[in-house]
Tab-separated table of C-alpha atoms and ligand atoms in Angstrom:
chain	number	residue	atom	x	y	z
A	25	MET	CA	0.000	0.000	0.000
A	26	ASN	CA	1.381	3.383	-0.962
A	27	ILE	CA	0.155	6.564	0.768
A	28	ARG	CA	0.215	9.801	-1.210
A	29	SER	CA	-0.399	12.860	0.924
A	30	THR	CA	-1.430	16.189	-0.625
A	31	ARG	CA	-3.130	19.375	0.568
A	32	LEU	CA	-6.454	20.654	-0.702
A	33	PRO	CA	-6.688	24.370	-1.637
A	34	ASP	CA	-8.094	25.173	1.824
A	35	GLY	CA	-5.148	23.449	3.548
A	36	ARG	CA	-6.864	20.235	4.622
A	37	TYR	CA	-4.925	17.010	4.018
A	38	PHE	CA	-6.002	14.461	1.416
A	39	LEU	CA	-4.531	10.944	1.507
A	40	SER	CA	-4.790	8.732	-1.535
A	41	TYR	CA	-3.935	5.037	-1.172
A	42	ASP	CA	-2.837	2.887	-4.085
A	43	PHE	CA	-2.313	-0.853	-4.168
A	44	LEU	CA	-0.091	-1.293	-7.202
A	45	GLU	CA	2.557	-3.446	-5.499
A	46	PRO	CA	1.740	-7.153	-5.009
A	47	ASP	CA	2.147	-7.001	-1.208
A	48	TRP	CA	-0.584	-4.601	-0.058
A	49	SER	CA	0.307	-4.841	3.615
A	50	PHE	CA	3.779	-3.359	3.013
A	51	VAL	CA	3.279	0.388	3.559
A	52	THR	CA	5.233	3.029	1.634
A	53	GLY	CA	4.745	6.780	1.302
A	54	SER	CA	4.107	9.090	4.199
A	55	ASN	CA	1.361	10.435	6.402
A	56	PRO	CA	0.713	14.170	6.765
A	57	SER	CA	1.529	16.210	9.818
A	58	ILE	CA	-1.890	16.567	11.410
A	59	GLU	CA	-0.721	19.211	13.878
A	60	ASP	CA	-0.314	21.677	10.961
A	61	SER	CA	-4.004	21.541	10.016
A	62	PRO	CA	-5.677	24.928	9.570
A	63	ARG	CA	-8.571	25.837	11.850
A	64	VAL	CA	-12.079	25.429	10.426
A	65	GLY	CA	-14.761	27.923	11.476
A	66	GLN	CA	-14.595	30.977	13.677
A	67	ASP	CA	-12.644	31.308	16.893
A	68	ARG	CA	-14.965	31.171	19.938
A	69	SER	CA	-17.612	29.062	18.195
A	70	SER	CA	-17.025	25.543	19.500
A	71	GLU	CA	-15.912	23.713	22.624
A	72	LEU	CA	-16.328	20.657	24.808
A	73	ARG	CA	-18.744	21.262	27.673
A	74	TRP	CA	-18.840	18.967	30.697
A	75	ASN	CA	-22.188	17.533	31.757
A	76	PRO	CA	-21.765	17.109	35.526
A	77	VAL	CA	-25.102	15.282	35.780
A	78	LEU	CA	-24.098	12.377	33.516
A	79	GLY	CA	-20.333	12.826	33.857
A	80	GLU	CA	-19.686	13.158	30.128
A	81	TRP	CA	-18.607	15.653	27.480
A	82	VAL	CA	-20.804	17.205	24.816
A	83	VAL	CA	-19.329	19.113	21.869
A	84	THR	CA	-20.772	22.313	20.439
A	85	ALA	CA	-19.926	22.937	16.759
A	86	VAL	CA	-21.795	25.880	15.279
A	87	HIS	CA	-19.926	25.790	11.943
A	88	ARG	CA	-21.473	22.387	11.100
A	89	GLN	CA	-24.826	24.091	10.409
A	90	ASP	CA	-23.729	24.810	6.819
A	91	ARG	CA	-23.059	21.172	5.903
A	92	THR	CA	-23.734	19.963	2.376
A	93	PHE	CA	-27.147	18.286	2.297
A	94	LEU	CA	-27.907	15.528	-0.242
A	95	PRO	CA	-26.256	17.088	-3.323
A	96	SER	CA	-27.030	15.745	-6.806
A	97	VAL	CA	-24.497	13.345	-8.370
A	98	GLY	CA	-22.797	16.057	-10.436
A	99	GLN	CA	-22.113	18.082	-7.294
A	100	CYS	CA	-20.902	15.273	-5.014
A	101	PRO	CA	-17.888	16.619	-3.099
A	102	PHE	CA	-16.367	13.116	-2.997
A	103	CYS	CA	-16.418	12.472	-6.739
A	104	ARG	CA	-13.402	13.673	-8.683
A	105	SER	CA	-14.141	17.289	-9.415
A	106	THR	CA	-14.106	18.549	-12.961
A	107	GLU	CA	-14.465	22.142	-11.835
A	108	GLU	CA	-11.621	24.344	-10.679
A	109	GLY	CA	-11.298	24.330	-6.897
A	110	GLY	CA	-13.327	21.122	-6.365
A	111	GLU	CA	-12.722	19.056	-3.271
A	112	ILE	CA	-11.132	15.898	-4.745
A	113	PRO	CA	-7.872	16.600	-6.614
A	114	GLY	CA	-7.511	13.399	-8.665
A	115	ASP	CA	-8.414	9.769	-9.166
A	116	TYR	CA	-8.243	7.559	-6.128
A	117	ASP	CA	-8.832	3.971	-5.066
A	118	VAL	CA	-9.346	4.458	-1.314
A	119	ALA	CA	-8.855	7.950	0.166
A	120	VAL	CA	-8.958	9.732	3.512
A	121	LEU	CA	-9.402	13.462	3.985
A	122	ALA	CA	-9.838	15.887	6.837
A	123	ASN	CA	-13.556	16.539	7.373
A	124	ARG	CA	-14.687	19.873	5.950
A	125	PHE	CA	-17.112	20.362	8.851
A	126	PRO	CA	-15.274	18.863	11.834
A	127	SER	CA	-16.779	18.794	15.301
A	128	LEU	CA	-13.263	18.209	16.698
A	129	GLN	CA	-10.066	19.547	15.150
A	130	PRO	CA	-6.313	19.486	15.824
A	131	ASN	CA	-6.111	23.272	16.269
A	132	PRO	CA	-9.455	24.268	17.771
A	133	GLY	CA	-10.352	27.847	18.588
A	134	THR	CA	-10.745	29.312	22.033
A	135	PRO	CA	-13.989	28.133	23.670
A	136	SER	CA	-16.948	30.504	23.242
A	137	ILE	CA	-17.584	30.600	26.961
A	138	GLU	CA	-15.598	30.682	30.204
A	139	GLU	CA	-15.558	27.604	32.440
A	140	SER	CA	-16.386	27.290	36.119
A	141	SER	CA	-15.871	24.631	38.752
A	142	LEU	CA	-19.430	23.445	38.088
A	143	TYR	CA	-19.075	23.548	34.286
A	144	PRO	CA	-15.592	22.617	33.022
A	145	VAL	CA	-14.918	23.617	29.379
A	146	ARG	CA	-12.167	22.432	27.022
A	147	PRO	CA	-11.161	23.330	23.469
A	148	SER	CA	-12.758	20.874	21.034
A	149	GLN	CA	-9.468	19.238	20.122
A	150	GLY	CA	-9.431	16.012	18.128
A	151	VAL	CA	-9.528	14.836	14.530
A	152	CYS	CA	-12.473	14.205	12.180
A	153	GLU	CA	-11.750	12.384	8.958
A	154	VAL	CA	-13.804	11.082	6.056
A	155	VAL	CA	-12.862	7.709	4.521
A	156	LEU	CA	-13.823	7.333	0.854
A	157	TYR	CA	-14.361	3.624	0.191
A	158	SER	CA	-14.335	3.888	-3.605
A	159	ALA	CA	-14.325	6.470	-6.389
A	160	ASP	CA	-17.567	4.917	-7.671
A	161	HIS	CA	-20.404	7.150	-6.440
A	162	GLN	CA	-23.110	4.541	-6.975
A	163	ARG	CA	-21.753	1.552	-5.086
A	164	THR	CA	-22.259	0.858	-1.396
A	165	LEU	CA	-19.822	-1.002	0.848
A	166	ALA	CA	-21.997	-4.124	0.420
A	167	GLN	CA	-21.591	-3.914	-3.357
A	168	LEU	CA	-17.823	-3.402	-3.406
A	169	PRO	CA	-15.633	-6.416	-4.259
A	170	VAL	CA	-14.154	-8.157	-1.225
A	171	GLU	CA	-10.659	-7.048	-2.369
A	172	GLN	CA	-11.805	-3.429	-2.063
A	173	ILE	CA	-13.128	-4.058	1.464
A	174	TYR	CA	-9.758	-5.635	2.312
A	175	LYS	CA	-8.037	-2.447	1.104
A	176	LEU	CA	-10.361	-0.516	3.401
A	177	VAL	CA	-9.382	-2.729	6.361
A	178	LEU	CA	-5.725	-1.883	5.644
A	179	VAL	CA	-6.527	1.843	5.457
A	180	TRP	CA	-8.536	1.738	8.731
A	181	THR	CA	-5.583	0.001	10.390
A	182	SER	CA	-3.171	2.617	9.087
A	183	ARG	CA	-5.350	5.513	10.306
A	184	TYR	CA	-5.918	3.877	13.711
A	185	SER	CA	-2.142	3.588	14.134
A	186	GLN	CA	-1.296	7.085	12.948
A	187	LEU	CA	-3.996	8.862	14.943
A	188	SER	CA	-3.167	6.861	18.079
A	189	HIS	CA	0.313	8.424	18.054
A	190	LEU	CA	-1.064	11.946	18.491
A	191	GLU	CA	-0.509	13.200	22.005
A	192	PHE	CA	-4.027	14.617	22.409
A	193	VAL	CA	-5.841	11.542	21.042
A	194	LYS	CA	-7.182	9.061	23.598
A	195	TYR	CA	-9.675	7.146	21.469
A	196	VAL	CA	-9.903	6.444	17.715
A	197	PHE	CA	-13.499	5.789	16.713
A	198	ILE	CA	-14.062	4.284	13.239
A	199	PHE	CA	-17.668	4.261	12.034
A	200	GLU	CA	-20.112	4.546	9.175
A	201	ASN	CA	-23.589	6.033	9.014
A	202	LYS	CA	-25.365	4.647	5.979
A	203	GLY	CA	-28.710	5.640	4.502
A	204	GLU	CA	-31.010	8.647	4.650
A	205	ALA	CA	-33.015	6.826	7.348
A	206	ILE	CA	-30.304	7.684	9.848
A	207	GLY	CA	-29.626	11.182	8.559
A	208	VAL	CA	-26.775	10.700	6.096
A	209	THR	CA	-26.290	13.895	4.103
A	210	LEU	CA	-24.063	12.481	1.322
A	211	HIS	CA	-24.591	9.275	-0.676
A	212	HIS	CA	-21.057	8.634	-1.913
A	213	PRO	CA	-19.800	5.444	-0.142
A	214	HIS	CA	-17.876	6.712	2.839
A	215	GLY	CA	-17.285	6.260	6.514
A	216	GLN	CA	-15.757	8.447	9.174
A	217	ILE	CA	-13.114	8.468	11.870
A	218	TYR	CA	-13.334	10.596	15.022
A	219	ALA	CA	-10.237	10.825	17.203
A	220	TYR	CA	-11.466	11.944	20.632
A	221	PRO	CA	-9.395	13.582	23.385
A	222	PHE	CA	-11.088	11.265	25.924
A	223	CYS	CA	-12.564	7.761	26.031
A	224	PRO	CA	-16.270	8.071	25.085
A	225	PRO	CA	-18.936	6.927	27.594
A	226	ARG	CA	-20.186	3.794	25.833
A	227	ILE	CA	-16.674	2.421	25.482
A	228	SER	CA	-15.921	3.325	29.109
A	229	THR	CA	-18.922	1.258	30.215
A	230	GLU	CA	-17.781	-1.740	28.133
A	231	LEU	CA	-14.258	-1.395	29.563
A	232	MET	CA	-15.586	-1.250	33.110
A	233	GLN	CA	-17.788	-4.326	32.623
A	234	SER	CA	-14.955	-6.300	30.923
A	235	LYS	CA	-12.572	-5.433	33.738
A	236	PHE	CA	-15.163	-6.434	36.322
A	237	HIS	CA	-15.757	-9.770	34.539
A	238	ARG	CA	-12.042	-10.510	34.247
A	239	ASP	CA	-11.421	-9.695	37.918
A	240	LYS	CA	-14.331	-11.906	38.950
A	241	THR	CA	-13.818	-14.901	36.649
A	242	GLY	CA	-10.252	-14.584	35.352
A	243	SER	CA	-11.410	-14.678	31.745
A	244	CYS	CA	-12.347	-12.260	28.971
A	245	LEU	CA	-16.035	-11.309	28.846
A	246	PHE	CA	-16.085	-11.333	25.032
A	247	CYS	CA	-14.257	-14.670	24.759
A	248	ASP	CA	-16.838	-16.102	27.173
A	249	ILE	CA	-19.690	-14.637	25.096
A	250	LEU	CA	-18.220	-16.190	21.919
A	251	GLN	CA	-17.887	-19.566	23.548
A	252	HIS	CA	-21.469	-19.392	24.802
A	253	GLU	CA	-22.844	-18.278	21.423
A	254	MET	CA	-20.944	-20.975	19.497
A	255	GLN	CA	-22.286	-23.665	21.832
A	256	ASP	CA	-25.831	-22.320	21.756
A	257	GLY	CA	-25.936	-21.497	18.052
A	258	ARG	CA	-29.370	-19.841	17.951
A	259	ARG	CA	-28.066	-16.313	17.487
A	260	ILE	CA	-25.170	-17.110	15.140
A	261	VAL	CA	-25.529	-15.573	11.664
A	262	PHE	CA	-22.325	-17.165	10.344
A	263	VAL	CA	-18.708	-17.790	11.291
A	264	ASN	CA	-15.467	-17.799	9.345
A	265	LYS	CA	-11.943	-18.756	10.383
A	266	SER	CA	-11.316	-15.537	12.294
A	267	PHE	CA	-14.698	-13.980	13.133
A	268	VAL	CA	-18.048	-14.859	14.681
A	269	VAL	CA	-21.021	-12.893	13.344
A	270	PHE	CA	-24.081	-12.976	15.604
A	271	VAL	CA	-27.114	-11.147	16.940
A	272	PRO	CA	-26.308	-10.406	20.583
A	273	PHE	CA	-28.448	-12.004	23.293
A	274	TYR	CA	-29.176	-8.468	24.530
A	275	ALA	CA	-29.732	-6.803	21.106
A	276	ARG	CA	-31.254	-3.322	21.370
A	277	TRP	CA	-32.078	-3.097	17.657
A	278	PRO	CA	-34.027	-5.852	15.851
A	279	TYR	CA	-31.259	-6.483	13.315
A	280	GLU	CA	-28.297	-5.591	15.519
A	281	VAL	CA	-25.259	-7.735	14.659
A	282	HIS	CA	-21.795	-7.963	16.200
A	283	ILE	CA	-18.664	-9.171	14.403
A	284	THR	CA	-16.188	-10.351	17.034
A	285	SER	CA	-12.666	-11.626	16.426
A	286	ARG	CA	-12.180	-15.229	17.508
A	287	ARG	CA	-8.691	-14.447	18.740
A	288	HIS	CA	-8.418	-12.384	21.922
A	289	ILE	CA	-7.074	-9.090	20.542
A	290	GLN	CA	-7.708	-5.469	21.493
A	291	SER	CA	-7.697	-3.458	18.271
A	292	ILE	CA	-7.771	-3.581	14.491
A	293	ALA	CA	-3.996	-3.073	14.571
A	294	ASP	CA	-3.630	-6.534	16.194
A	295	LEU	CA	-5.158	-8.397	13.224
A	296	ASP	CA	-2.721	-10.588	11.299
A	297	ALA	CA	-2.735	-10.768	7.482
A	298	ALA	CA	-5.194	-13.676	7.311
A	299	GLU	CA	-7.538	-12.057	9.844
A	300	GLN	CA	-7.579	-8.808	7.849
A	301	ARG	CA	-8.849	-10.768	4.833
A	302	HIS	CA	-11.335	-12.714	6.927
A	303	LEU	CA	-12.689	-9.432	8.301
A	304	ALA	CA	-13.233	-8.167	4.751
A	305	ALA	CA	-15.052	-11.404	3.889
A	306	ALA	CA	-17.189	-11.222	7.051
A	307	LEU	CA	-18.194	-7.611	6.312
A	308	LYS	CA	-19.061	-8.478	2.721
A	309	ALA	CA	-21.212	-11.489	3.711
A	310	LEU	CA	-23.073	-9.615	6.464
A	311	LEU	CA	-23.778	-6.537	4.332
A	312	GLU	CA	-25.060	-8.691	1.466
A	313	ALA	CA	-27.329	-10.544	3.897
A	314	TYR	CA	-28.640	-7.177	5.165
A	315	ASP	CA	-29.375	-6.006	1.605
A	316	GLY	CA	-31.048	-9.354	0.877
A	317	LEU	CA	-33.494	-9.080	3.795
A	318	PHE	CA	-35.979	-6.688	2.194
A	319	GLY	CA	-34.362	-6.163	-1.208
A	320	ILE	CA	-33.319	-2.623	-0.277
A	321	SER	CA	-29.935	-1.015	0.305
A	322	PHE	CA	-30.037	-1.557	4.066
A	323	PRO	CA	-29.351	1.456	6.303
A	324	TYR	CA	-27.169	1.014	9.378
A	325	MET	CA	-24.718	2.499	11.805
A	326	MET	CA	-21.461	0.548	11.929
A	327	VAL	CA	-19.164	1.213	14.881
A	328	MET	CA	-15.799	-0.274	15.755
A	329	HIS	CA	-15.111	-0.962	19.433
A	330	GLN	CA	-11.474	-1.328	20.403
A	331	LYS	CA	-9.062	-0.260	23.111
A	332	PRO	CA	-8.348	3.404	23.848
A	333	THR	CA	-5.033	4.814	22.639
A	334	ASP	CA	-3.895	6.418	25.903
A	335	ARG	CA	-1.091	3.843	26.290
A	336	GLU	CA	-2.715	2.138	29.275
A	337	SER	CA	-3.133	-1.644	29.237
A	338	TYR	CA	-6.545	-3.000	28.210
A	339	ASP	CA	-5.701	-6.707	27.961
A	340	TYR	CA	-9.169	-7.524	29.350
A	341	TYR	CA	-10.916	-5.905	26.338
A	342	HIS	CA	-11.707	-7.487	22.969
A	343	PHE	CA	-11.986	-6.063	19.420
A	344	HIS	CA	-15.417	-6.146	17.770
A	345	ILE	CA	-17.649	-4.267	15.331
A	346	GLU	CA	-21.324	-3.495	16.044
A	347	PHE	CA	-24.070	-2.798	13.491
A	348	TYR	CA	-27.282	-0.989	14.443
A	349	PRO	CA	-29.767	-0.931	11.552
A	350	PRO	CA	-32.762	1.364	12.239
A	351	MET	CA	-35.229	-0.983	10.440
A	352	ARG	CA	-37.946	-2.954	12.233
A	353	SER	CA	-39.365	-4.353	8.979
A	354	ALA	CA	-39.269	-3.538	5.260
A	355	GLU	CA	-41.249	-0.321	5.817
A	356	LYS	CA	-41.011	0.423	9.507
A	357	LEU	CA	-38.212	2.329	11.185
A	358	LYS	CA	-37.286	2.031	14.833
A	359	TYR	CA	-37.244	5.476	16.425
A	360	LEU	CA	-35.404	6.366	19.568
A	361	ALA	CA	-38.305	7.598	21.655
A	362	GLY	CA	-38.850	8.509	25.287
A	363	SER	CA	-37.765	5.259	26.900
A	364	GLU	CA	-34.639	4.847	24.748
A	365	THR	CA	-33.541	8.489	24.802
A	366	GLY	CA	-34.820	9.595	28.184
A	367	ALA	CA	-34.200	6.492	30.260
A	368	GLY	CA	-31.522	4.687	28.217
A	369	MET	CA	-33.878	1.695	28.236
A	370	PHE	CA	-34.248	0.050	24.835
A	371	ILE	CA	-37.354	-1.855	23.880
A	372	ASN	CA	-36.685	-4.445	21.190
A	373	ASP	CA	-40.014	-5.711	19.867
A	374	SER	CA	-38.470	-8.825	18.319
A	375	LEU	CA	-36.525	-11.850	19.512
A	376	PRO	CA	-32.800	-11.942	18.667
A	377	GLU	CA	-33.091	-15.706	17.956
A	378	SER	CA	-35.659	-15.210	15.198
A	379	LYS	CA	-33.864	-12.205	13.686
A	380	ALA	CA	-30.630	-14.254	13.547
A	381	GLY	CA	-32.586	-16.929	11.668
A	382	GLU	CA	-33.852	-14.383	9.124
A	383	LEU	CA	-30.331	-13.118	8.514
A	384	ARG	CA	-28.827	-16.637	8.405
A	385	ALA	CA	-31.232	-17.503	5.577
A	386	LYS	CA	-29.824	-14.611	3.508
A	387	VAL	CA	-26.109	-15.384	3.941
A	388	ARG	CA	-24.395	-16.386	0.700
A	389	PRO	CA	-20.805	-17.610	0.409
A	390	VAL	CA	-18.353	-14.854	-0.511
A	391	ILE	CA	-16.238	-15.754	-3.532
A	392	LEU	CA	-12.676	-15.088	-2.410
A	393	PRO	CA	-9.843	-14.149	-4.781
A	394	SER	CA	-7.764	-17.219	-5.653
A	395	ALA	CA	-4.650	-15.526	-4.248
A	396	TRP	CA	-6.185	-15.713	-0.753
A	397	GLU	CA	-5.258	-19.297	-0.040
A	398	ASN	CA	-7.729	-19.618	2.845
B	416	ZN	ZN1	-19.731	10.954	-5.383
B	417	ZN	ZN1	-11.320	-11.979	24.584
B	418	ZN	ZN1	-19.106	-3.013	21.916
């Protein structure tokens, strides 16, 4: 994999990855200096505000109001621009660029408001990147060849590693919002990466529970879950050599699925070469099964859960990816209403065992390139 780093006219970095050499996992080229990034938006217009009631941060980002909203194909900012001054400078295979409307940035402005002992305030420092899965505007991740998804796994790994080296970054969050149903404003196949200056609350809860389980039983919570699910079988969607794909026992969304590595590892950077390919194959098979359910391009949130990057030890944690599709049926959406939003109490009006069965019936074998020996 070769990384070509350039700057867009407004100073943001643009990374183009090519895979012309036979060994894709051998990385050449160089990453940009993120610390040099120009500030986006006005000074005194964004900050992190502490919520002392829940003990968590919320970010204000006024400049995101002007975001591009569902442009037509000819005006897609992620397609190669034919006009002078367009966002994408040239052809690409997989690309990463600094988000044009970041909620967190390497050189944030001064907060808009003064802090107090009751209300701590911090500059909204972090990194927000966009990952372009393909130059083809029309194709979704599910429709990309498995080789292309493998390239994406390599790019995710590279970004996780580079961002984790930044002093102010404590957590690298890789995710995708897909579909208008969950508020996506651009159709071009893309995901995002947020590098937070703290460990976000949901991950902190998982870390706390995993630590508690390890201290109590001596084993990894996720390894125990995998063992239980493999023995039980009712919630398994499919397995491959390196990953188990299943609807969790405690699913909050009807079609929630987790992809968990069979080996006890803590981040995407711990995957070996075979596991990287098996992850690409698992993603491809799951996304095709999702699309096959109702014959629609299935909307979802995809989030990667892995260890924080604050250099502490998290050997009790375990790498996995979670999918939350907002669909209840072909026509019905699940909304986050009073109980979910106000009490944090999810009501799933379906049984995980039957939803796993529906998905299992849609899984088709992924044809792997002949060069991938297993
Ligand atoms: Zn496009
Ligand atoms: Zn484990
Ligand atoms: Zn998780």
